[in-house]
């Protein structure tokens, strides 16, 4: 059990610190200004658990990494598209607004897909792979998942507090800018790795 707790604590600490100021936190903050916090947190948790499970499988089983530069490039372009989509805006009918308040399925799916794409090839994924090669899969997976969700929960809390105090137009432009920053960040990372 000692190895499990070491893996849990070390991977939690490493991933929590690596996630602070990461593009994923910007995404969490952005989503938290648009959706209720619980669906955002569920989406982040689902995506993180899946990506980190794949990471520990790679770290333990294969010892190899995915071609992260191409994944980052595709995800970066997608995020620029998300930013443009946010600027364009969507109009909801009154019935759609009522449904959106009642259901959180759309938010969970949107957040899960966005985080899944963003985390593929991210430094937290690579750190999880590295940790799994040294500390084993289960403690590393659990610790890295909890560490990332905890760091992003801080961003959700900040996003919700800002969302109550900012006008809708400011949130819309801010969200578009954050998506664009995330997209450009991913593209620059990919270009640096490809050259």
Short mmCIF file of C-alpha atoms in Angstrom, two decimals:
data_model
loop_
_atom_site.label_atom_id
_atom_site.label_comp_id
_atom_site.label_asym_id
_atom_site.label_seq_id
_atom_site.Cartn_x
_atom_site.Cartn_y
_atom_site.Cartn_z
CA UNK A 1 0.00 0.00 0.00
CA UNK A 2 2.94 2.31 0.57
CA UNK A 3 3.67 2.45 -3.18
CA UNK A 4 0.04 3.35 -3.91
CA UNK A 5 0.04 6.28 -1.47
CA UNK A 6 3.38 7.53 -2.75
CA UNK A 7 2.04 7.44 -6.32
CA UNK A 8 -1.18 9.14 -5.23
CA UNK A 9 0.49 11.98 -3.33
CA UNK A 10 3.32 12.60 -5.80
CA UNK A 11 1.08 12.53 -8.87
CA UNK A 12 -1.51 14.75 -7.17
CA UNK A 13 1.14 17.34 -6.30
CA UNK A 14 2.90 17.29 -9.66
CA UNK A 15 -0.29 17.52 -11.72
CA UNK A 16 -1.93 20.13 -9.47
CA UNK A 17 1.11 22.40 -9.81
CA UNK A 18 1.49 21.70 -13.55
CA UNK A 19 -2.17 22.61 -14.10
CA UNK A 20 -1.93 26.00 -12.35
CA UNK A 21 -1.93 28.66 -15.07
CA UNK A 22 -2.34 26.02 -17.78
CA UNK A 23 -4.66 26.50 -20.74
CA UNK A 24 -7.05 23.99 -19.19
CA UNK A 25 -7.63 26.36 -16.30
CA UNK A 26 -8.49 29.09 -18.79
CA UNK A 27 -10.96 26.70 -20.38
CA UNK A 28 -12.48 25.79 -17.01
CA UNK A 29 -12.90 29.47 -16.20
CA UNK A 30 -14.47 30.10 -19.60
CA UNK A 31 -16.92 27.23 -19.34
CA UNK A 32 -17.83 28.21 -15.78
CA UNK A 33 -19.00 31.61 -17.00
CA UNK A 34 -21.37 29.94 -19.47
CA UNK A 35 -22.60 26.81 -17.69
CA UNK A 36 -23.49 25.73 -14.18
CA UNK A 37 -20.44 24.63 -12.17
CA UNK A 38 -21.46 21.01 -11.48
CA UNK A 39 -21.82 20.01 -15.18
CA UNK A 40 -18.51 21.74 -15.94
CA UNK A 41 -16.79 19.86 -13.12
CA UNK A 42 -18.35 16.57 -14.26
CA UNK A 43 -17.16 17.20 -17.83
CA UNK A 44 -13.65 17.99 -16.65
CA UNK A 45 -13.58 14.91 -14.43
CA UNK A 46 -14.77 12.58 -17.22
CA UNK A 47 -12.25 13.91 -19.74
CA UNK A 48 -9.41 13.94 -17.22
CA UNK A 49 -10.12 10.42 -16.02
CA UNK A 50 -10.14 9.09 -19.59
CA UNK A 51 -7.03 10.96 -20.74
CA UNK A 52 -5.07 10.07 -17.61
CA UNK A 53 -6.14 6.43 -17.84
CA UNK A 54 -4.76 6.39 -21.38
CA UNK A 55 -1.64 8.14 -20.10
CA UNK A 56 -0.91 5.57 -17.43
CA UNK A 57 -1.59 2.78 -19.94
CA UNK A 58 0.99 4.30 -22.24
CA UNK A 59 3.42 4.91 -19.40
CA UNK A 60 3.12 1.43 -17.94
CA UNK A 61 2.31 -0.70 -20.96
CA UNK A 62 3.88 0.83 -23.99
CA UNK A 63 6.40 3.37 -22.75
CA UNK A 64 5.65 5.46 -25.81
CA UNK A 65 3.78 8.70 -26.39
CA UNK A 66 1.20 9.75 -28.92
CA UNK A 67 2.19 12.06 -31.78
CA UNK A 68 1.21 15.03 -29.68
CA UNK A 69 2.22 17.76 -32.10
CA UNK A 70 -0.50 16.88 -34.63
CA UNK A 71 -3.14 16.45 -31.94
CA UNK A 72 -2.22 19.85 -30.51
CA UNK A 73 -2.44 21.43 -33.96
CA UNK A 74 -5.93 20.03 -34.62
CA UNK A 75 -7.11 20.97 -31.12
CA UNK A 76 -5.69 24.50 -31.55
CA UNK A 77 -7.61 25.06 -34.76
CA UNK A 78 -10.75 23.70 -33.07
CA UNK A 79 -10.32 26.17 -30.21
CA UNK A 80 -10.00 29.07 -32.62
CA UNK A 81 -13.28 27.84 -34.08
CA UNK A 82 -14.81 27.74 -30.57
CA UNK A 83 -13.71 31.34 -30.07
CA UNK A 84 -15.31 32.47 -33.34
CA UNK A 85 -18.46 30.55 -32.48
CA UNK A 86 -18.59 32.28 -29.11
CA UNK A 87 -18.30 35.71 -30.77
CA UNK A 88 -21.02 34.86 -33.26
CA UNK A 89 -23.23 33.87 -30.38
CA UNK A 90 -26.31 31.76 -30.32
CA UNK A 91 -29.85 32.88 -29.69
CA UNK A 92 -32.04 30.66 -27.56
CA UNK A 93 -35.79 30.63 -27.62
CA UNK A 94 -37.54 30.86 -24.27
CA UNK A 95 -38.25 27.12 -24.38
CA UNK A 96 -34.60 26.36 -25.11
CA UNK A 97 -33.56 28.58 -22.21
CA UNK A 98 -35.84 26.65 -19.86
CA UNK A 99 -34.45 23.35 -21.14
CA UNK A 100 -30.88 24.58 -20.74
CA UNK A 101 -31.57 25.48 -17.14
CA UNK A 102 -33.08 22.05 -16.48
CA UNK A 103 -30.57 19.85 -18.25
CA UNK A 104 -26.82 19.77 -18.02
CA UNK A 105 -26.15 17.04 -20.60
CA UNK A 106 -25.07 19.51 -23.30
CA UNK A 107 -22.62 21.24 -20.96
CA UNK A 108 -21.13 17.95 -19.79
CA UNK A 109 -20.60 16.74 -23.37
CA UNK A 110 -19.16 20.09 -24.56
CA UNK A 111 -16.76 20.35 -21.63
CA UNK A 112 -15.74 16.67 -21.84
CA UNK A 113 -14.93 16.86 -25.55
CA UNK A 114 -13.08 20.17 -25.26
CA UNK A 115 -11.00 19.02 -22.30
CA UNK A 116 -10.31 15.65 -23.87
CA UNK A 117 -8.91 17.32 -27.00
CA UNK A 118 -6.96 19.91 -25.02
CA UNK A 119 -5.38 17.37 -22.70
CA UNK A 120 -4.15 15.01 -25.42
CA UNK A 121 -0.46 15.74 -25.65
CA UNK A 122 -0.58 18.35 -22.88
CA UNK A 123 2.17 18.60 -20.28
CA UNK A 124 -0.10 17.01 -17.67
CA UNK A 125 -0.61 13.99 -19.93
CA UNK A 126 3.12 13.68 -20.51
CA UNK A 127 3.80 14.13 -16.78
CA UNK A 128 1.25 11.40 -16.00
CA UNK A 129 2.93 9.06 -18.49
CA UNK A 130 6.28 9.73 -16.86
CA UNK A 131 4.95 9.26 -13.33
CA UNK A 132 3.25 5.99 -14.31
CA UNK A 133 6.53 4.54 -15.56
CA UNK A 134 8.00 5.07 -12.10
CA UNK A 135 5.14 4.73 -9.60
CA UNK A 136 2.57 2.37 -11.11
CA UNK A 137 -0.75 2.93 -12.76
CA UNK A 138 -3.57 3.13 -10.21
CA UNK A 139 -2.11 5.58 -7.69
CA UNK A 140 -0.75 7.71 -10.52
CA UNK A 141 -4.09 7.72 -12.35
CA UNK A 142 -6.09 8.56 -9.23
CA UNK A 143 -3.66 11.21 -7.98
CA UNK A 144 -3.22 12.90 -11.35
CA UNK A 145 -6.97 12.96 -11.99
CA UNK A 146 -7.76 14.40 -8.56
CA UNK A 147 -4.91 16.92 -8.86
CA UNK A 148 -6.12 18.23 -12.20
CA UNK A 149 -9.78 18.37 -11.18
CA UNK A 150 -8.84 20.23 -7.98
CA UNK A 151 -6.81 22.81 -9.91
CA UNK A 152 -9.59 23.31 -12.46
CA UNK A 153 -12.21 23.52 -9.69
CA UNK A 154 -10.38 26.65 -8.52
CA UNK A 155 -10.85 28.13 -12.00
CA UNK A 156 -14.54 27.18 -11.96
CA UNK A 157 -14.99 28.96 -8.64
CA UNK A 158 -13.31 32.10 -10.01
CA UNK A 159 -15.37 31.87 -13.23
CA UNK A 160 -18.64 31.66 -11.31
CA UNK A 161 -17.76 34.63 -9.13
CA UNK A 162 -16.84 36.70 -12.19
CA UNK A 163 -19.95 35.55 -14.07
CA UNK A 164 -22.25 37.04 -11.43
CA UNK A 165 -20.57 40.43 -11.61
CA UNK A 166 -19.83 40.90 -15.31
CA UNK A 167 -22.22 41.89 -18.11
CA UNK A 168 -23.07 39.19 -20.68
CA UNK A 169 -21.24 41.03 -23.48
CA UNK A 170 -18.02 41.16 -21.44
CA UNK A 171 -18.29 37.45 -20.68
CA UNK A 172 -18.90 36.68 -24.37
CA UNK A 173 -15.83 38.62 -25.53
CA UNK A 174 -13.74 37.33 -22.65
CA UNK A 175 -14.69 33.73 -23.41
CA UNK A 176 -13.88 34.20 -27.10
CA UNK A 177 -10.49 35.67 -26.22
CA UNK A 178 -9.73 32.82 -23.81
CA UNK A 179 -10.67 30.23 -26.45
CA UNK A 180 -8.48 32.04 -28.99
CA UNK A 181 -5.56 32.17 -26.54
CA UNK A 182 -5.96 28.46 -25.84
CA UNK A 183 -6.11 27.72 -29.57
CA UNK A 184 -3.05 29.79 -30.38
CA UNK A 185 -1.20 28.23 -27.43
CA UNK A 186 -1.93 24.73 -28.76
CA UNK A 187 -0.92 25.69 -32.31
CA UNK A 188 2.35 27.27 -31.13
CA UNK A 189 3.17 24.18 -29.06
CA UNK A 190 2.50 21.99 -32.10
CA UNK A 191 4.59 24.17 -34.43
CA UNK A 192 7.49 24.17 -31.96
CA UNK A 193 7.35 20.36 -31.73
CA UNK A 194 7.09 19.93 -35.51
CA UNK A 195 10.10 22.13 -36.27
#
